[in-house]
XYZ file of C-alpha atoms in Angstrom:
366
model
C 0.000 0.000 0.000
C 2.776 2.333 0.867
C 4.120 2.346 -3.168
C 0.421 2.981 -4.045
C -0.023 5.776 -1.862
C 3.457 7.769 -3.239
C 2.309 7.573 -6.758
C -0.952 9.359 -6.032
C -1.283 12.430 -7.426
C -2.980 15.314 -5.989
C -2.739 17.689 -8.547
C -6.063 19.929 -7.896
C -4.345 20.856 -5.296
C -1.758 22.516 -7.163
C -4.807 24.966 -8.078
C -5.200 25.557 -4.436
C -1.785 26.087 -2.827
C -1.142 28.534 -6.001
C -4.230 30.456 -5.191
C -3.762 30.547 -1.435
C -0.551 32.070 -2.464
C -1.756 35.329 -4.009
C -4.235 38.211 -2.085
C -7.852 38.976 -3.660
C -8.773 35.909 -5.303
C -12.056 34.494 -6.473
C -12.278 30.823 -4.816
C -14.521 28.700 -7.897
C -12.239 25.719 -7.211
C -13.016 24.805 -3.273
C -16.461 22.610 -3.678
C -17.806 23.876 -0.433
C -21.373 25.690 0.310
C -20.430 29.668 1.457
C -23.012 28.767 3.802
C -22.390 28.286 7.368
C -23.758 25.201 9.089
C -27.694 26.766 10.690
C -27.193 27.781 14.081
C -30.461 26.035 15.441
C -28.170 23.088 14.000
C -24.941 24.203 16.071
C -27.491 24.911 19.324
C -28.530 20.887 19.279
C -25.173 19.890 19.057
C -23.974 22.210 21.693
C -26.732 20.780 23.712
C -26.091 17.627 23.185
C -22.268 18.031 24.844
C -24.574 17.536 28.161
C -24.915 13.933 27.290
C -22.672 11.134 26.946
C -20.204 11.986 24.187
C -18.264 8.069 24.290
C -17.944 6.135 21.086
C -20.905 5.817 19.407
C -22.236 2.562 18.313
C -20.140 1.379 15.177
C -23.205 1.352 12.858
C -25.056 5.157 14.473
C -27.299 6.402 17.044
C -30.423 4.224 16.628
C -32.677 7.705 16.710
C -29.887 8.707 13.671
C -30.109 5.421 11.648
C -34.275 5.831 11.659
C -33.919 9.447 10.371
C -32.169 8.437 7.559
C -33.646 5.926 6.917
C -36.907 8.065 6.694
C -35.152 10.537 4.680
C -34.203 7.952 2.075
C -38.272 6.715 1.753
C -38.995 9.931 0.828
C -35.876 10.501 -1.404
C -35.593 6.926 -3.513
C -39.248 5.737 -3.250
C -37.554 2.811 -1.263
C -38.355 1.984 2.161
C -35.277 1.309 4.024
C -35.551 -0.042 7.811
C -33.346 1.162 10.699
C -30.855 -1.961 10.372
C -30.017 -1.295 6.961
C -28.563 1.873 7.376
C -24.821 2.632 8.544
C -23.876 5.931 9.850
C -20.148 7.103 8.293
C -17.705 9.172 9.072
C -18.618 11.577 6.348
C -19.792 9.936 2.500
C -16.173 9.232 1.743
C -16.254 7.245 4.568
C -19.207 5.829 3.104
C -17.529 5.090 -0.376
C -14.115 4.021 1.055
C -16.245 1.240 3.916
C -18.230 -0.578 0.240
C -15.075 -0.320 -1.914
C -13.076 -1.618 0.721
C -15.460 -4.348 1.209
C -16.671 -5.160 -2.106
C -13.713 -4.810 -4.517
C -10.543 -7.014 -4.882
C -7.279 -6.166 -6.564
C -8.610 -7.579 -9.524
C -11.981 -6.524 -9.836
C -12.638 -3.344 -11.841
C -15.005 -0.377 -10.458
C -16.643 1.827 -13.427
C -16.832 5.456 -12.974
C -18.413 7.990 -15.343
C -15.694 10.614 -17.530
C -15.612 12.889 -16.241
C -15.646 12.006 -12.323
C -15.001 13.616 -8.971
C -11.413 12.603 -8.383
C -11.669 10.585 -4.916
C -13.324 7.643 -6.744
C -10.349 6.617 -8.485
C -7.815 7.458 -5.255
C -9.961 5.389 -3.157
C -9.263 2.424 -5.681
C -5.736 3.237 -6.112
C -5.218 3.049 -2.289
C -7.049 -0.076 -2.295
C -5.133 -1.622 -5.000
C -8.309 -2.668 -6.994
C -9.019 -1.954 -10.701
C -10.450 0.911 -12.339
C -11.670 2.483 -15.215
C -13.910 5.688 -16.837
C -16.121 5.935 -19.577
C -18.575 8.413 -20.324
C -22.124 7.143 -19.695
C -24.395 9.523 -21.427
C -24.387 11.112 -25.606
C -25.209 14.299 -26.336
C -28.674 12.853 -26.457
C -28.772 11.620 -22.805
C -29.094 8.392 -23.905
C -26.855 5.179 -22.778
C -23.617 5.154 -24.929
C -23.251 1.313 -26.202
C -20.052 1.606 -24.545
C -20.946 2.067 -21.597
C -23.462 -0.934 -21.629
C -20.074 -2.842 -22.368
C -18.317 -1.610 -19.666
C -21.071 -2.162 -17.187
C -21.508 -5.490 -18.182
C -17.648 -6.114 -17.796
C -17.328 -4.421 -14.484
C -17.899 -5.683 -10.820
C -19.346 -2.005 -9.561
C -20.787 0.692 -11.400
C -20.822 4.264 -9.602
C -23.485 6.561 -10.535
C -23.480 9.854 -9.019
C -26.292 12.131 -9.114
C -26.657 15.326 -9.235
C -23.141 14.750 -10.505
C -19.916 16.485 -9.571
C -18.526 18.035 -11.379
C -21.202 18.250 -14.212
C -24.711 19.368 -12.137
C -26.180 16.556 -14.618
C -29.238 14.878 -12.782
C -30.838 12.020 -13.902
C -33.816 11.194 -15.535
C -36.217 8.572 -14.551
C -35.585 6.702 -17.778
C -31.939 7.426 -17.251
C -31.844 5.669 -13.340
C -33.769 3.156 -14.437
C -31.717 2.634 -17.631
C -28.583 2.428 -16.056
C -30.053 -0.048 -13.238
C -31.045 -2.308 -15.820
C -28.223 -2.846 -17.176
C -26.289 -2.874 -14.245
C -28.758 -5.392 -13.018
C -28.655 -7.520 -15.801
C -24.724 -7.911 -16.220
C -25.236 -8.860 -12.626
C -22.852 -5.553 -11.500
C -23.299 -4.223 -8.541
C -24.695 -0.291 -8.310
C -23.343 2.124 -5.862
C -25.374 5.385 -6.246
C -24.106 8.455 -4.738
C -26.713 10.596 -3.698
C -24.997 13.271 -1.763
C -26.506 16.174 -3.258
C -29.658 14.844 -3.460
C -31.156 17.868 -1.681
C -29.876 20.338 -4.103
C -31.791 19.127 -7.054
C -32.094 22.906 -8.969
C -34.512 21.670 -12.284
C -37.356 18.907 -12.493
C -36.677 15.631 -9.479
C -34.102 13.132 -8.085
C -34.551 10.318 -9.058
C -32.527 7.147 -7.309
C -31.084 4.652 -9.594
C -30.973 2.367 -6.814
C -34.862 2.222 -6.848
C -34.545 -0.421 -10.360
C -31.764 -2.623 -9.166
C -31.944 -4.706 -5.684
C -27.993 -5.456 -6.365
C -26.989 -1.562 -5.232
C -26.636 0.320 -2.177
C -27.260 4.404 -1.796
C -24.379 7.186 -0.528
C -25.534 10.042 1.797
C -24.091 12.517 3.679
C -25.673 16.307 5.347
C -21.856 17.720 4.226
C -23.455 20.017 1.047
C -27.111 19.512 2.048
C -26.804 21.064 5.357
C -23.900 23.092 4.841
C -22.211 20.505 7.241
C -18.847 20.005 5.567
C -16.941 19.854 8.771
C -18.996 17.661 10.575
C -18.420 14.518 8.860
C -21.313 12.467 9.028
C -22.668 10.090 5.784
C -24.219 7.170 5.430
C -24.947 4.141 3.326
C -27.526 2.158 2.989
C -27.826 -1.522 1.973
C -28.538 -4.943 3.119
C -27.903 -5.662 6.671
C -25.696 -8.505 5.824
C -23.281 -6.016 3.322
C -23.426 -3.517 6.030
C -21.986 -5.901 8.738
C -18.966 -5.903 6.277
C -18.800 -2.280 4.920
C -18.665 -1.820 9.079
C -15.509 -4.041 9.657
C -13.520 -1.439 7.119
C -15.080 1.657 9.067
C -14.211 0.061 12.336
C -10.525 -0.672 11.451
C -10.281 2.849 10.203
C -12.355 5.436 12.293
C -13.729 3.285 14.859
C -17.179 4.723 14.664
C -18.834 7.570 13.848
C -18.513 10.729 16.086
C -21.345 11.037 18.438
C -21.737 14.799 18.548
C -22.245 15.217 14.623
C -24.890 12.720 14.691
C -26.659 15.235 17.472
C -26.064 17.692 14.920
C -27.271 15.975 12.004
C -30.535 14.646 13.708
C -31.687 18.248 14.115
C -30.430 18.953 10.280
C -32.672 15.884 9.265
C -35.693 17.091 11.560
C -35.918 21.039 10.611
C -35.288 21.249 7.426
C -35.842 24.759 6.139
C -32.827 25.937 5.802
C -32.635 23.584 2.974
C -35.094 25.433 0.385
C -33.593 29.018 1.028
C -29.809 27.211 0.168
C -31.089 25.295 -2.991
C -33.221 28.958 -3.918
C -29.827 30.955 -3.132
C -27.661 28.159 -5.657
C -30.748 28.741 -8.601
C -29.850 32.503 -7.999
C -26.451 31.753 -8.282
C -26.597 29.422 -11.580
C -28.851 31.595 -13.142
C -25.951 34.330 -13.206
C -23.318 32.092 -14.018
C -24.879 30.749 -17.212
C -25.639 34.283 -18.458
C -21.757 34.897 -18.011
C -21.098 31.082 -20.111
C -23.795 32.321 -22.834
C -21.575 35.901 -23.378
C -18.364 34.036 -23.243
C -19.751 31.639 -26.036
C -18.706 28.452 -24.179
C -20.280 25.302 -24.763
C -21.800 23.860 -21.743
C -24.748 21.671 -20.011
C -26.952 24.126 -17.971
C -26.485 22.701 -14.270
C -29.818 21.116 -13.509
C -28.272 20.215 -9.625
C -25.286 20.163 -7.238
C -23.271 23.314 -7.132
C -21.371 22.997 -10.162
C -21.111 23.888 -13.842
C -18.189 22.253 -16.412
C -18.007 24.357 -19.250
C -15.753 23.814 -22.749
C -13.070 26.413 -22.295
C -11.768 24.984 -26.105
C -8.299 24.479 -24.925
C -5.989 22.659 -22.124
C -7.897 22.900 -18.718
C -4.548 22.974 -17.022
C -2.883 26.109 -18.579
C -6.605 27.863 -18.655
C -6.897 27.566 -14.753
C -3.404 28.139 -14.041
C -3.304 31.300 -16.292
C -6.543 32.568 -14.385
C -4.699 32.317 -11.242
C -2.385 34.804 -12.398
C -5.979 36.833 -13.165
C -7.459 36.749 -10.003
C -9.615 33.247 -10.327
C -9.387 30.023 -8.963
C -11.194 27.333 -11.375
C -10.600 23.523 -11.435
C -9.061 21.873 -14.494
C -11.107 18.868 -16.055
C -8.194 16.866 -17.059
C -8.065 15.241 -13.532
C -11.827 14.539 -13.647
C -11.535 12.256 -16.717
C -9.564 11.922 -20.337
C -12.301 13.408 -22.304
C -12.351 16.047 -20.050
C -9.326 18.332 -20.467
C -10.709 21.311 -22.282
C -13.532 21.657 -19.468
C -13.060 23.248 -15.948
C -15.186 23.135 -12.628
C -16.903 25.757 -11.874
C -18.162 25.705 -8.200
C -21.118 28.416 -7.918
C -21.840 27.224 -4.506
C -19.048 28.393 -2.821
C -19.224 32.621 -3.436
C -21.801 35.098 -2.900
C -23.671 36.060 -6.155
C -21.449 40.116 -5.863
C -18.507 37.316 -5.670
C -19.515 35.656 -8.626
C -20.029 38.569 -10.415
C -16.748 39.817 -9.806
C -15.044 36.357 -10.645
C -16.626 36.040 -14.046
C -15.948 39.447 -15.007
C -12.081 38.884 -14.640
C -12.628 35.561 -16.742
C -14.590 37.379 -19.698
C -11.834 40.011 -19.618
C -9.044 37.517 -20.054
C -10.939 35.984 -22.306
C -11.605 39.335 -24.422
């Protein structure tokens, strides 16, 4: 594992630690809400410091694990019970527990191009196969090679809305997807961590067409609960028991006082709507700013994201910006086909901040 981990390469961060370096910069690269976590939120778990704050069980809270497992009813049209949800340290720690436990060296994991990055790190620290292909044509529909890939792989990973493309699903999409996944006998892992900040038309959960899947969660961008580090998955009871053995070799169990936190998230919601109608705002002005520039681009129908055509190498485009007052994230990292695009995270900035930001880009661009 050691030799695996050196030849990682976190090169997004170079975006980062080059940007941190200069004064008066417009942050589009951090994928984080500019929202703080909602103080009736904080208040619970500051309140909940009174109780008992040992480990927690390894799987959650029982009062946490029937939350979420409400929250998913409403969210998939499934009906999950208590005992088939785990509480995580966060949804990586959701994704790392089920690759961990379901993937060996030489079984391959499918991931859409482009991806967010920590799906193929995850496999590279675990040793296990991996490989992208882009799902969807132009037309939305199922490319044929995809259906190949599926059918060759042991897990498929869907993730929607999708970082870093704000592409949500369709019904006929989940359910195409499922199929086939479900036919090749593949196992579906559906990330669903932005399920919350569906912006145009409904989530739908591909999970809901295959039995052979399990579901990602997490309050991180929901809630505006990055820090806290609380996710979940959900799945058979008997997977669980062995997604749990990886979580309890790694982080024991999750912490006690974000579940506190995250039960009042789950309970009074509101804070939710005025987010998701603040992001609309925000994408709204962002794709007048892609329309000027003449980009081509998929309006963001969810998630906090845009990826836009830039029509030249991601990596000198974003570095270049630096230099010009924005931080953007190349595409190159996200997937082969990928490296004219960039990330554009709308989420993070206030809409006078976005403003500025893609006024600086359409002058460089000029």
């Amino acid at each position: 594992m050691k030799d695996r981990i050196e030849d990682i390469n976190l090169s997004i961060r170079k975006i980062s630690s080059k940007a941190s370096e200069k004064e008066d910069v417009v942050r589009f690269d951090i994928g984080q809400p500019s929202f703080d976590t909602p103080e009736h939120v904080k208040e619970a778990a500051a309140e909940s410091t009174q109780e008992f704050q040992g480990y927690s069980p390894m799987m959650g809270i029982d009062s946490m694990r029937s939350l979420i497992a409400q929250e998913e009813s409403e969210k998939t049209g499934l009906s999950p019970q208590k005992d088939e949800v785990m509480v995580t340290a966060g949804g990586m720690g959701a994704i790392f527990s089920v690759f961990s436990a379901r993937l060996s060296a030489s079984d391959e994991a499918l991931f859409n191009d482009p991806c967010w990055g920590p799906y193929k790190m995850i496999s590279e620290v675990n040793g296990n196969n991996w490989r992208q292909v882009s799902y969807w044509n132009s037309s939305g529909e199922l490319r044929d090679e995809a259906r190949d890939a599926i059918e060759d792989a042991e897990m498929v990973v869907v993730n929607t809305p999708g970082n870093p493309t704000g592409r949500v699903l369709s019904e006929r999409q989940a359910r195409e997807i499922a199929e086939v996944a479900s036919n090749s006998d593949t196992f579906l892992l559906s990330d669903e961590v932005y399920h919350r900040l569906v912006l145009d038309g409904r989530h739908y959960s591909p999970a809901a067409y295959t039995d052979d899947s399990a579901v990602i969660g997490s309050v991180s961008k929901n809630h505006a609960m990055t820090g806290w580090r609380l996710g979940w998955v959900v799945d058979d009871p008997e997977n669980l028991e062995q997604y749990a053995k990886v979580s309890r070799s790694t982080v024991a169990c999750p912490p006690r006082i974000s579940q506190y936190a995250a039960e009042e998230a789950l309970r009074n919601d509101k804070h939710v709507s005025k987010m998701r109608e603040e992001y609309e705002e925000r994408r709204d002005i962002l794709v007048e700013y892609l329309d000027d520039l003449g980009w081509d681009y998929r309006i963001p129908e969810g998630a906090i994201y845009a990826f836009p055509d830039v029509g030249r190498d991601s990596w000198e485009f974003c570095m270049e910006m630096i230099d010009h007052g924005v931080a953007i994230v190349p595409g190159e990292p996200m997937g082969p086909e990928s490296d004219t695009q960039v990330r554009i995270c709308f989420g993070s900035t206030t809409k006078d901040e976005l403003r500025k930001g893609m006024e600086r880009v359409q002058n460089f661009c000029s």
